[in-house]
Amino acid sequence: MHPISSRPSGGLLPPLGAALLAAASLAGCCCPRPPARAAPADSAAAAPPPVLPVPDAVLAQSDSVTRIQFRNVNFHVAPGLVLGIRRLDGEMRSKTPGQPVIFDDKRAFVIRIASAEVTLDTASLGHLMNDHVFGYRGAPLRALSFGTKHGQLVQRGILHKVVDIPFEMTAQVSVTPAGLLRIHPTAMRICTIPGKGLMDALGIELSDLLDLRGARGVRVDHDDLLLDPDQLLPPPSISGRVVAVRVEPGRLVQIFGGGANAAIAEAAAALTPPDSAAPNYMYFRHGTLRFGKLYMVRADMQIVDLHPADPFDFSVDRYNAQLVAGYSKNQPDMGLEVFMPDLGMVDGGLEAPGARERPRGAP
């Protein structure tokens, strides 16, 4: 996400371990080669579902921009990859001017973040790096996993340079003036041997060792990695400017903002959803939305968590299953309030027990 184009961007620190590999080779380190692992399938290659043409009568009234306001949403963008949206103000925009935002084709729209606080937990970081950023044949890094320690990210994995070498890297995370995430290693180990001091002594930099031409959203700057949140995530595209980042126990936290989108942020933050008491929700206002066979012109829809004790677990790929397991009601001003259970409660298409329980004040 610069964002986690977005994404959420956000910010993971893999390739740095490669530097250790060369340093270790020069130092005579000898590590056993683990069995090869098949490259993960590229989920981006899957064809989008067929979408019927938009009727002319709808196009005549369509607006391709919808303002959005999200609060406390775990937004699933791919298997194992979840953006923890604590708050988000921005807009959804069709990539085709004049067309509605089509929920059923997540490649057809972009989420533009004006202001937000978005997290990636360490499990999601692993899926992002293994399945998307380095999810291609011949990638220099694989089997990556992440942790946190004293406000820094800790990464472990397998680095390939002639042979496969296990490595561990600890790194600080910061934001550049351009909104990129800078991953700066503070400690590295390969084959259980400290490597950063040796690398410095030999005058070896990461940029000398790591070929990232096949990776997306990542480049090397001397010994640091620069990550472009806008380019890291799979669809839907997420665009925004990261202005701050921090490491919390078990997760990376990205803050989005910036003057260029201040007007969008102000307009989205000023939205008043029908159920203002709901702690977890997604609110869509203005523009035209299409979901399944339905269109909403001049959209006014709030999706509310049926089980608000924890963040709303929502999947753009499984939204219809969640919708089937919930219910909706019209508002006096013709707006729509939709109540959905969490994704985990409809896993496998099964309705969650009590999913149709009516919240307070519902008929």
mmCIF file of C-alpha atoms in Angstrom:
data_model
loop_
_atom_site.group_PDB
_atom_site.id
_atom_site.type_symbol
_atom_site.label_atom_id
_atom_site.label_comp_id
_atom_site.label_asym_id
_atom_site.label_seq_id
_atom_site.Cartn_x
_atom_site.Cartn_y
_atom_site.Cartn_z
ATOM 1 C CA MET A 1 0.000 0.000 0.000
ATOM 2 C CA HIS A 2 2.261 3.496 -0.744
ATOM 3 C CA PRO A 3 0.291 2.190 0.766
ATOM 4 C CA ILE A 4 -0.079 -2.465 2.545
ATOM 5 C CA SER A 5 0.184 0.676 -5.169
ATOM 6 C CA SER A 6 -0.858 -0.619 -1.856
ATOM 7 C CA ARG A 7 -0.999 -1.544 -0.316
ATOM 8 C CA PRO A 8 -1.120 -2.015 3.502
ATOM 9 C CA SER A 9 1.071 -2.257 2.642
ATOM 10 C CA GLY A 10 3.131 -2.877 4.017
ATOM 11 C CA GLY A 11 6.465 -3.144 4.871
ATOM 12 C CA LEU A 12 8.414 -6.355 5.088
ATOM 13 C CA LEU A 13 12.008 -6.957 5.213
ATOM 14 C CA PRO A 14 13.180 -9.999 3.448
ATOM 15 C CA PRO A 15 16.133 -9.930 1.086
ATOM 16 C CA LEU A 16 18.593 -8.415 3.457
ATOM 17 C CA GLY A 17 19.697 -11.840 4.506
ATOM 18 C CA ALA A 18 21.293 -12.356 1.128
ATOM 19 C CA ALA A 19 24.149 -10.158 2.126
ATOM 20 C CA LEU A 20 24.955 -12.607 4.841
ATOM 21 C CA LEU A 21 25.097 -15.377 2.421
ATOM 22 C CA ALA A 22 27.955 -13.924 0.437
ATOM 23 C CA ALA A 23 29.726 -12.902 3.607
ATOM 24 C CA ALA A 24 29.302 -16.401 4.960
ATOM 25 C CA SER A 25 30.610 -17.924 1.752
ATOM 26 C CA LEU A 26 33.727 -15.769 1.969
ATOM 27 C CA ALA A 27 34.111 -16.785 5.583
ATOM 28 C CA GLY A 28 33.958 -20.444 4.658
ATOM 29 C CA CYS A 29 30.590 -21.175 6.238
ATOM 30 C CA CYS A 30 29.170 -24.496 5.083
ATOM 31 C CA CYS A 31 25.471 -25.125 5.497
ATOM 32 C CA PRO A 32 23.417 -28.150 4.449
ATOM 33 C CA ARG A 33 21.076 -27.618 1.536
ATOM 34 C CA PRO A 34 17.447 -28.147 2.544
ATOM 35 C CA PRO A 35 15.075 -29.876 0.160
ATOM 36 C CA ALA A 36 13.771 -27.682 -2.664
ATOM 37 C CA ARG A 37 10.302 -26.273 -2.281
ATOM 38 C CA ALA A 38 7.943 -25.830 -5.191
ATOM 39 C CA ALA A 39 7.313 -22.206 -6.073
ATOM 40 C CA PRO A 40 3.843 -21.057 -4.906
ATOM 41 C CA ALA A 41 1.244 -20.489 -7.547
ATOM 42 C CA ASP A 42 0.853 -16.887 -8.610
ATOM 43 C CA SER A 43 -2.628 -15.965 -7.409
ATOM 44 C CA ALA A 44 -2.545 -12.850 -9.582
ATOM 45 C CA ALA A 45 -2.679 -15.103 -12.653
ATOM 46 C CA ALA A 46 -6.195 -16.341 -11.831
ATOM 47 C CA ALA A 47 -8.801 -14.961 -14.209
ATOM 48 C CA PRO A 48 -11.410 -12.632 -12.675
ATOM 49 C CA PRO A 49 -15.010 -13.889 -12.611
ATOM 50 C CA PRO A 50 -17.156 -12.997 -15.634
ATOM 51 C CA VAL A 51 -19.021 -9.722 -15.206
ATOM 52 C CA LEU A 52 -22.101 -8.805 -17.232
ATOM 53 C CA PRO A 53 -22.167 -5.479 -19.113
ATOM 54 C CA VAL A 54 -23.545 -2.509 -17.187
ATOM 55 C CA PRO A 55 -26.989 -1.436 -18.468
ATOM 56 C CA ASP A 56 -27.058 1.911 -20.262
ATOM 57 C CA ALA A 57 -29.672 3.258 -17.824
ATOM 58 C CA VAL A 58 -27.277 2.613 -14.920
ATOM 59 C CA LEU A 59 -24.282 4.050 -16.769
ATOM 60 C CA ALA A 60 -26.209 7.252 -17.403
ATOM 61 C CA GLN A 61 -26.430 7.796 -13.634
ATOM 62 C CA SER A 62 -23.143 6.205 -12.596
ATOM 63 C CA ASP A 63 -20.350 7.872 -10.736
ATOM 64 C CA SER A 64 -17.109 5.872 -10.541
ATOM 65 C CA VAL A 65 -16.044 7.284 -7.135
ATOM 66 C CA THR A 66 -17.459 6.149 -3.780
ATOM 67 C CA ARG A 67 -16.364 7.613 -0.448
ATOM 68 C CA ILE A 68 -15.525 5.039 2.212
ATOM 69 C CA GLN A 69 -15.132 4.974 5.972
ATOM 70 C CA PHE A 70 -13.905 1.746 7.638
ATOM 71 C CA ARG A 71 -13.565 1.123 11.371
ATOM 72 C CA ASN A 72 -12.034 -1.980 13.001
ATOM 73 C CA VAL A 73 -12.047 -4.286 9.964
ATOM 74 C CA ASN A 74 -9.833 -7.288 9.244
ATOM 75 C CA PHE A 75 -9.825 -7.020 5.449
ATOM 76 C CA HIS A 76 -8.867 -10.298 3.732
ATOM 77 C CA VAL A 77 -7.209 -9.628 0.358
ATOM 78 C CA ALA A 78 -5.770 -13.124 -0.291
ATOM 79 C CA PRO A 79 -5.470 -16.464 1.549
ATOM 80 C CA GLY A 80 -3.579 -15.819 4.779
ATOM 81 C CA LEU A 81 -3.110 -12.121 3.985
ATOM 82 C CA VAL A 82 -5.179 -9.793 6.167
ATOM 83 C CA LEU A 83 -5.004 -6.021 6.514
ATOM 84 C CA GLY A 84 -5.930 -4.967 10.036
ATOM 85 C CA ILE A 85 -7.763 -1.697 9.373
ATOM 86 C CA ARG A 86 -8.166 0.156 12.642
ATOM 87 C CA ARG A 87 -9.486 3.192 10.808
ATOM 88 C CA LEU A 88 -9.587 4.230 7.159
ATOM 89 C CA ASP A 89 -11.014 7.257 5.359
ATOM 90 C CA GLY A 90 -10.760 7.484 1.593
ATOM 91 C CA GLU A 91 -12.527 6.392 -1.566
ATOM 92 C CA MET A 92 -13.063 3.477 -3.906
ATOM 93 C CA ARG A 93 -12.659 4.312 -7.572
ATOM 94 C CA SER A 94 -13.369 2.254 -10.667
ATOM 95 C CA LYS A 95 -10.331 1.856 -12.896
ATOM 96 C CA THR A 96 -12.641 2.539 -15.855
ATOM 97 C CA PRO A 97 -14.005 6.110 -15.745
ATOM 98 C CA GLY A 98 -17.789 6.221 -15.728
ATOM 99 C CA GLN A 99 -18.124 2.601 -14.630
ATOM 100 C CA PRO A 100 -19.433 1.582 -11.206
ATOM 101 C CA VAL A 101 -17.246 -0.007 -8.545
ATOM 102 C CA ILE A 102 -17.741 -3.747 -9.097
ATOM 103 C CA PHE A 103 -17.287 -5.812 -5.920
ATOM 104 C CA ASP A 104 -17.128 -9.044 -7.909
ATOM 105 C CA ASP A 105 -13.967 -8.017 -9.784
ATOM 106 C CA LYS A 106 -11.355 -6.789 -7.327
ATOM 107 C CA ARG A 107 -8.976 -6.053 -10.216
ATOM 108 C CA ALA A 108 -11.383 -3.432 -11.535
ATOM 109 C CA PHE A 109 -11.194 -0.900 -8.695
ATOM 110 C CA VAL A 110 -8.682 0.813 -6.430
ATOM 111 C CA ILE A 111 -8.970 1.757 -2.768
ATOM 112 C CA ARG A 112 -7.422 5.210 -2.318
ATOM 113 C CA ILE A 113 -6.413 5.787 1.285
ATOM 114 C CA ALA A 114 -6.433 9.397 2.423
ATOM 115 C CA SER A 115 -5.997 8.738 6.141
ATOM 116 C CA ALA A 116 -5.663 5.403 7.919
ATOM 117 C CA GLU A 117 -4.005 3.191 10.482
ATOM 118 C CA VAL A 118 -3.407 -0.275 9.023
ATOM 119 C CA THR A 119 -1.596 -3.252 10.505
ATOM 120 C CA LEU A 120 -0.014 -6.412 9.123
ATOM 121 C CA ASP A 121 0.579 -9.177 11.636
ATOM 122 C CA THR A 122 3.639 -11.385 11.309
ATOM 123 C CA ALA A 123 1.660 -14.277 9.781
ATOM 124 C CA SER A 124 0.298 -11.970 7.052
ATOM 125 C CA LEU A 125 3.807 -10.618 6.438
ATOM 126 C CA GLY A 126 4.982 -14.165 5.805
ATOM 127 C CA HIS A 127 2.188 -14.846 3.313
ATOM 128 C CA LEU A 128 2.783 -11.525 1.563
ATOM 129 C CA MET A 129 6.489 -12.156 1.093
ATOM 130 C CA ASN A 130 6.345 -15.884 0.294
ATOM 131 C CA ASP A 131 3.245 -15.934 -1.901
ATOM 132 C CA HIS A 132 3.375 -12.548 -3.646
ATOM 133 C CA VAL A 133 6.584 -10.513 -3.400
ATOM 134 C CA PHE A 134 8.862 -13.567 -3.752
ATOM 135 C CA GLY A 135 6.257 -15.966 -5.105
ATOM 136 C CA TYR A 136 8.084 -16.708 -8.359
ATOM 137 C CA ARG A 137 10.445 -19.415 -9.619
ATOM 138 C CA GLY A 138 14.080 -18.721 -8.820
ATOM 139 C CA ALA A 139 13.344 -16.174 -6.059
ATOM 140 C CA PRO A 140 16.448 -15.510 -3.914
ATOM 141 C CA LEU A 141 14.480 -15.900 -0.665
ATOM 142 C CA ARG A 142 11.960 -18.472 0.491
ATOM 143 C CA ALA A 143 10.397 -20.037 3.587
ATOM 144 C CA LEU A 144 10.321 -16.594 5.196
ATOM 145 C CA SER A 145 8.841 -16.059 8.649
ATOM 146 C CA PHE A 146 8.634 -12.957 10.826
ATOM 147 C CA GLY A 147 8.641 -11.950 14.452
ATOM 148 C CA THR A 148 9.060 -8.785 16.495
ATOM 149 C CA LYS A 149 11.522 -7.913 19.244
ATOM 150 C CA HIS A 150 12.110 -4.629 21.073
ATOM 151 C CA GLY A 151 10.393 -2.550 18.401
ATOM 152 C CA GLN A 152 12.218 -4.201 15.474
ATOM 153 C CA LEU A 153 11.283 -6.846 12.924
ATOM 154 C CA VAL A 154 12.982 -10.228 12.996
ATOM 155 C CA GLN A 155 13.047 -12.276 9.796
ATOM 156 C CA ARG A 156 14.114 -15.859 9.269
ATOM 157 C CA GLY A 157 14.288 -17.827 6.053
ATOM 158 C CA ILE A 158 16.325 -19.524 3.376
ATOM 159 C CA LEU A 159 18.616 -17.503 1.154
ATOM 160 C CA HIS A 160 19.900 -18.896 -2.133
ATOM 161 C CA LYS A 161 23.284 -17.937 -3.529
ATOM 162 C CA VAL A 162 24.908 -20.989 -5.126
ATOM 163 C CA VAL A 163 23.680 -22.982 -2.098
ATOM 164 C CA ASP A 164 20.716 -22.589 0.252
ATOM 165 C CA ILE A 165 21.628 -20.933 3.531
ATOM 166 C CA PRO A 166 19.412 -20.317 6.570
ATOM 167 C CA PHE A 167 19.553 -16.760 7.898
ATOM 168 C CA GLU A 168 18.076 -14.515 10.573
ATOM 169 C CA MET A 169 17.937 -10.744 10.356
ATOM 170 C CA THR A 170 16.824 -8.055 12.800
ATOM 171 C CA ALA A 171 15.917 -4.695 11.272
ATOM 172 C CA GLN A 172 14.624 -1.230 12.033
ATOM 173 C CA VAL A 173 11.694 0.039 9.952
ATOM 174 C CA SER A 174 11.229 3.690 9.004
ATOM 175 C CA VAL A 175 9.576 5.810 6.291
ATOM 176 C CA THR A 176 11.414 7.796 3.607
ATOM 177 C CA PRO A 177 10.264 11.305 2.568
ATOM 178 C CA ALA A 178 8.780 9.681 -0.548
ATOM 179 C CA GLY A 179 6.593 7.366 1.544
ATOM 180 C CA LEU A 180 8.633 4.185 1.038
ATOM 181 C CA LEU A 181 9.359 1.768 3.863
ATOM 182 C CA ARG A 182 13.070 1.543 4.660
ATOM 183 C CA ILE A 183 14.261 -1.735 6.191
ATOM 184 C CA HIS A 184 17.660 -1.258 7.833
ATOM 185 C CA PRO A 185 19.421 -4.352 9.275
ATOM 186 C CA THR A 186 20.887 -4.006 12.767
ATOM 187 C CA ALA A 187 21.896 -7.647 13.267
ATOM 188 C CA MET A 188 22.227 -10.710 11.026
ATOM 189 C CA ARG A 189 23.128 -14.356 11.468
ATOM 190 C CA ILE A 190 23.758 -17.089 8.923
ATOM 191 C CA CYS A 191 24.353 -20.691 9.893
ATOM 192 C CA THR A 192 24.206 -19.395 13.498
ATOM 193 C CA ILE A 193 27.264 -17.186 12.809
ATOM 194 C CA PRO A 194 27.055 -13.372 13.290
ATOM 195 C CA GLY A 195 27.299 -11.870 9.811
ATOM 196 C CA LYS A 196 26.846 -8.101 9.798
ATOM 197 C CA GLY A 197 30.279 -7.256 11.197
ATOM 198 C CA LEU A 198 31.957 -9.595 8.731
ATOM 199 C CA MET A 199 30.004 -8.105 5.870
ATOM 200 C CA ASP A 200 31.054 -4.594 6.898
ATOM 201 C CA ALA A 201 34.667 -5.664 7.261
ATOM 202 C CA LEU A 202 34.655 -7.140 3.757
ATOM 203 C CA GLY A 203 33.010 -4.050 2.259
ATOM 204 C CA ILE A 204 30.065 -6.093 0.996
ATOM 205 C CA GLU A 205 26.684 -4.424 0.520
ATOM 206 C CA LEU A 206 23.307 -5.963 -0.078
ATOM 207 C CA SER A 207 23.117 -4.207 -3.423
ATOM 208 C CA ASP A 208 26.177 -6.213 -4.538
ATOM 209 C CA LEU A 209 24.545 -9.527 -3.753
ATOM 210 C CA LEU A 210 20.810 -9.541 -4.274
ATOM 211 C CA ASP A 211 19.002 -9.746 -7.604
ATOM 212 C CA LEU A 212 15.446 -8.466 -7.094
ATOM 213 C CA ARG A 213 14.434 -8.044 -10.718
ATOM 214 C CA GLY A 214 11.710 -10.655 -10.337
ATOM 215 C CA ALA A 215 10.293 -9.246 -7.099
ATOM 216 C CA ARG A 216 7.653 -6.544 -7.028
ATOM 217 C CA GLY A 217 7.626 -3.469 -4.868
ATOM 218 C CA VAL A 218 11.153 -4.022 -3.480
ATOM 219 C CA ARG A 219 14.549 -2.560 -4.352
ATOM 220 C CA VAL A 220 17.923 -2.321 -2.651
ATOM 221 C CA ASP A 221 19.649 0.860 -1.483
ATOM 222 C CA HIS A 222 23.168 -0.087 -0.329
ATOM 223 C CA ASP A 223 22.448 -2.246 2.760
ATOM 224 C CA ASP A 224 18.784 -1.291 3.069
ATOM 225 C CA LEU A 225 15.608 -2.515 1.437
ATOM 226 C CA LEU A 226 13.127 0.031 0.106
ATOM 227 C CA LEU A 227 9.554 -1.218 -0.115
ATOM 228 C CA ASP A 228 6.822 0.528 -2.074
ATOM 229 C CA PRO A 229 3.552 -0.274 -0.278
ATOM 230 C CA ASP A 230 1.569 0.617 -3.417
ATOM 231 C CA GLN A 231 3.242 -2.231 -5.309
ATOM 232 C CA LEU A 232 3.436 -4.987 -2.692
ATOM 233 C CA LEU A 233 -0.135 -6.230 -2.303
ATOM 234 C CA PRO A 234 -2.244 -8.398 -4.610
ATOM 235 C CA PRO A 235 -5.603 -6.981 -5.831
ATOM 236 C CA PRO A 236 -7.565 -5.001 -4.977
ATOM 237 C CA SER A 237 -5.139 -2.154 -5.628
ATOM 238 C CA ILE A 238 -4.567 -0.011 -2.558
ATOM 239 C CA SER A 239 -3.054 3.436 -2.962
ATOM 240 C CA GLY A 240 -1.968 5.894 -0.303
ATOM 241 C CA ARG A 241 1.009 7.611 1.288
ATOM 242 C CA VAL A 242 2.655 6.136 4.368
ATOM 243 C CA VAL A 243 3.752 8.919 6.720
ATOM 244 C CA ALA A 244 4.791 6.874 9.757
ATOM 245 C CA VAL A 245 5.462 3.274 10.740
ATOM 246 C CA ARG A 246 6.080 1.413 13.963
ATOM 247 C CA VAL A 247 6.530 -2.142 15.151
ATOM 248 C CA GLU A 248 4.151 -3.399 17.818
ATOM 249 C CA PRO A 249 4.370 -6.883 19.360
ATOM 250 C CA GLY A 250 3.379 -9.284 16.596
ATOM 251 C CA ARG A 251 2.613 -6.688 13.912
ATOM 252 C CA LEU A 252 3.745 -3.832 11.717
ATOM 253 C CA VAL A 253 1.641 -0.635 11.905
ATOM 254 C CA GLN A 254 1.458 1.840 9.026
ATOM 255 C CA ILE A 255 -0.028 5.342 9.306
ATOM 256 C CA PHE A 256 -1.340 6.909 6.089
ATOM 257 C CA GLY A 257 -1.893 10.606 5.476
ATOM 258 C CA GLY A 258 -0.419 13.493 3.537
ATOM 259 C CA GLY A 259 -1.662 16.816 2.252
ATOM 260 C CA ALA A 260 -2.450 15.675 -1.314
ATOM 261 C CA ASN A 261 -5.489 13.682 -0.138
ATOM 262 C CA ALA A 262 -6.516 15.958 2.723
ATOM 263 C CA ALA A 263 -9.789 16.960 1.059
ATOM 264 C CA ILE A 264 -10.718 13.309 0.441
ATOM 265 C CA ALA A 265 -9.877 12.415 4.039
ATOM 266 C CA GLU A 266 -11.934 15.287 5.398
ATOM 267 C CA ALA A 267 -14.953 14.392 3.276
ATOM 268 C CA ALA A 268 -14.783 10.693 4.199
ATOM 269 C CA ALA A 269 -14.221 11.374 7.907
ATOM 270 C CA ALA A 270 -17.280 13.633 7.913
ATOM 271 C CA LEU A 271 -19.576 10.835 6.732
ATOM 272 C CA THR A 272 -22.331 9.905 9.175
ATOM 273 C CA PRO A 273 -23.208 6.204 8.924
ATOM 274 C CA PRO A 274 -26.797 5.161 9.753
ATOM 275 C CA ASP A 275 -25.656 3.143 12.785
ATOM 276 C CA SER A 276 -23.223 5.549 14.418
ATOM 277 C CA ALA A 277 -23.014 3.347 17.527
ATOM 278 C CA ALA A 278 -21.593 0.350 15.634
ATOM 279 C CA PRO A 279 -17.921 -0.155 16.618
ATOM 280 C CA ASN A 280 -16.967 -2.238 13.548
ATOM 281 C CA TYR A 281 -18.242 -1.341 10.104
ATOM 282 C CA MET A 282 -17.630 -0.409 6.455
ATOM 283 C CA TYR A 283 -19.564 2.590 5.126
ATOM 284 C CA PHE A 284 -19.967 3.438 1.427
ATOM 285 C CA ARG A 285 -21.424 6.769 0.291
ATOM 286 C CA HIS A 286 -21.983 8.275 -3.182
ATOM 287 C CA GLY A 287 -20.966 6.778 -6.506
ATOM 288 C CA THR A 288 -22.400 3.569 -7.922
ATOM 289 C CA LEU A 289 -21.706 0.112 -6.470
ATOM 290 C CA ARG A 290 -22.357 -3.213 -8.114
ATOM 291 C CA PHE A 291 -22.463 -6.471 -6.177
ATOM 292 C CA GLY A 292 -23.778 -9.612 -7.840
ATOM 293 C CA LYS A 293 -26.902 -8.726 -9.825
ATOM 294 C CA LEU A 294 -27.602 -5.546 -7.860
ATOM 295 C CA TYR A 295 -26.652 -1.908 -8.418
ATOM 296 C CA MET A 296 -26.745 0.877 -5.863
ATOM 297 C CA VAL A 297 -26.800 4.322 -7.486
ATOM 298 C CA ARG A 298 -25.831 7.226 -5.226
ATOM 299 C CA ALA A 299 -24.676 4.582 -2.767
ATOM 300 C CA ASP A 300 -25.555 4.784 0.908
ATOM 301 C CA MET A 301 -24.671 1.444 2.515
ATOM 302 C CA GLN A 302 -23.241 0.492 5.893
ATOM 303 C CA ILE A 303 -21.989 -3.054 6.469
ATOM 304 C CA VAL A 304 -22.069 -3.783 10.206
ATOM 305 C CA ASP A 305 -20.375 -6.573 12.173
ATOM 306 C CA LEU A 306 -22.938 -8.924 13.718
ATOM 307 C CA HIS A 307 -20.417 -9.965 16.374
ATOM 308 C CA PRO A 308 -18.618 -6.755 17.441
ATOM 309 C CA ALA A 309 -16.617 -8.197 20.355
ATOM 310 C CA ASP A 310 -13.619 -8.338 18.003
ATOM 311 C CA PRO A 311 -12.804 -6.652 14.648
ATOM 312 C CA PHE A 312 -15.083 -7.342 11.692
ATOM 313 C CA ASP A 313 -13.603 -10.180 9.628
ATOM 314 C CA PHE A 314 -14.463 -9.390 5.991
ATOM 315 C CA SER A 315 -13.395 -10.947 2.686
ATOM 316 C CA VAL A 316 -13.904 -9.263 -0.667
ATOM 317 C CA ASP A 317 -13.746 -12.758 -2.239
ATOM 318 C CA ARG A 318 -16.322 -14.293 0.116
ATOM 319 C CA TYR A 319 -18.593 -11.312 0.702
ATOM 320 C CA ASN A 320 -21.622 -13.073 -0.789
ATOM 321 C CA ALA A 321 -21.340 -15.997 1.641
ATOM 322 C CA GLN A 322 -21.210 -13.499 4.492
ATOM 323 C CA LEU A 323 -24.189 -11.637 3.013
ATOM 324 C CA VAL A 324 -26.222 -14.859 2.716
ATOM 325 C CA ALA A 325 -25.496 -15.651 6.379
ATOM 326 C CA GLY A 326 -26.614 -12.186 7.478
ATOM 327 C CA TYR A 327 -29.469 -9.875 6.639
ATOM 328 C CA SER A 328 -30.177 -6.279 5.626
ATOM 329 C CA LYS A 329 -32.753 -3.571 6.181
ATOM 330 C CA ASN A 330 -33.667 -0.359 4.398
ATOM 331 C CA GLN A 331 -33.378 3.022 6.086
ATOM 332 C CA PRO A 332 -36.115 5.712 5.964
ATOM 333 C CA ASP A 333 -33.916 7.749 3.559
ATOM 334 C CA MET A 334 -33.584 4.681 1.247
ATOM 335 C CA GLY A 335 -30.098 3.837 2.490
ATOM 336 C CA LEU A 336 -29.184 0.227 3.280
ATOM 337 C CA GLU A 337 -27.784 -1.320 6.464
ATOM 338 C CA VAL A 338 -26.289 -4.782 6.046
ATOM 339 C CA PHE A 339 -25.500 -7.040 9.007
ATOM 340 C CA MET A 340 -22.833 -9.698 8.394
ATOM 341 C CA PRO A 341 -21.177 -12.365 10.553
ATOM 342 C CA ASP A 342 -17.397 -12.652 10.597
ATOM 343 C CA LEU A 343 -15.776 -14.565 7.748
ATOM 344 C CA GLY A 344 -14.633 -17.365 10.060
ATOM 345 C CA MET A 345 -18.223 -18.037 11.028
ATOM 346 C CA VAL A 346 -19.264 -18.795 7.447
ATOM 347 C CA ASP A 347 -16.149 -20.738 6.449
ATOM 348 C CA GLY A 348 -17.066 -23.438 3.966
ATOM 349 C CA GLY A 349 -20.370 -21.709 3.212
ATOM 350 C CA LEU A 350 -21.969 -22.790 6.502
ATOM 351 C CA GLU A 351 -24.088 -20.272 8.325
ATOM 352 C CA ALA A 352 -22.827 -19.487 11.806
ATOM 353 C CA PRO A 353 -25.088 -20.404 14.748
ATOM 354 C CA GLY A 354 -26.922 -17.256 15.716
ATOM 355 C CA ALA A 355 -25.758 -15.379 12.605
ATOM 356 C CA ARG A 356 -29.286 -14.157 12.013
ATOM 357 C CA GLU A 357 -29.731 -12.849 15.538
ATOM 358 C CA ARG A 358 -31.120 -9.339 15.341
ATOM 359 C CA PRO A 359 -29.027 -6.589 16.976
ATOM 360 C CA ARG A 360 -30.578 -4.093 19.343
ATOM 361 C CA GLY A 361 -33.415 -2.146 17.798
ATOM 362 C CA ALA A 362 -33.720 -4.417 14.742
ATOM 363 C CA PRO A 363 -37.161 -5.736 13.740
#
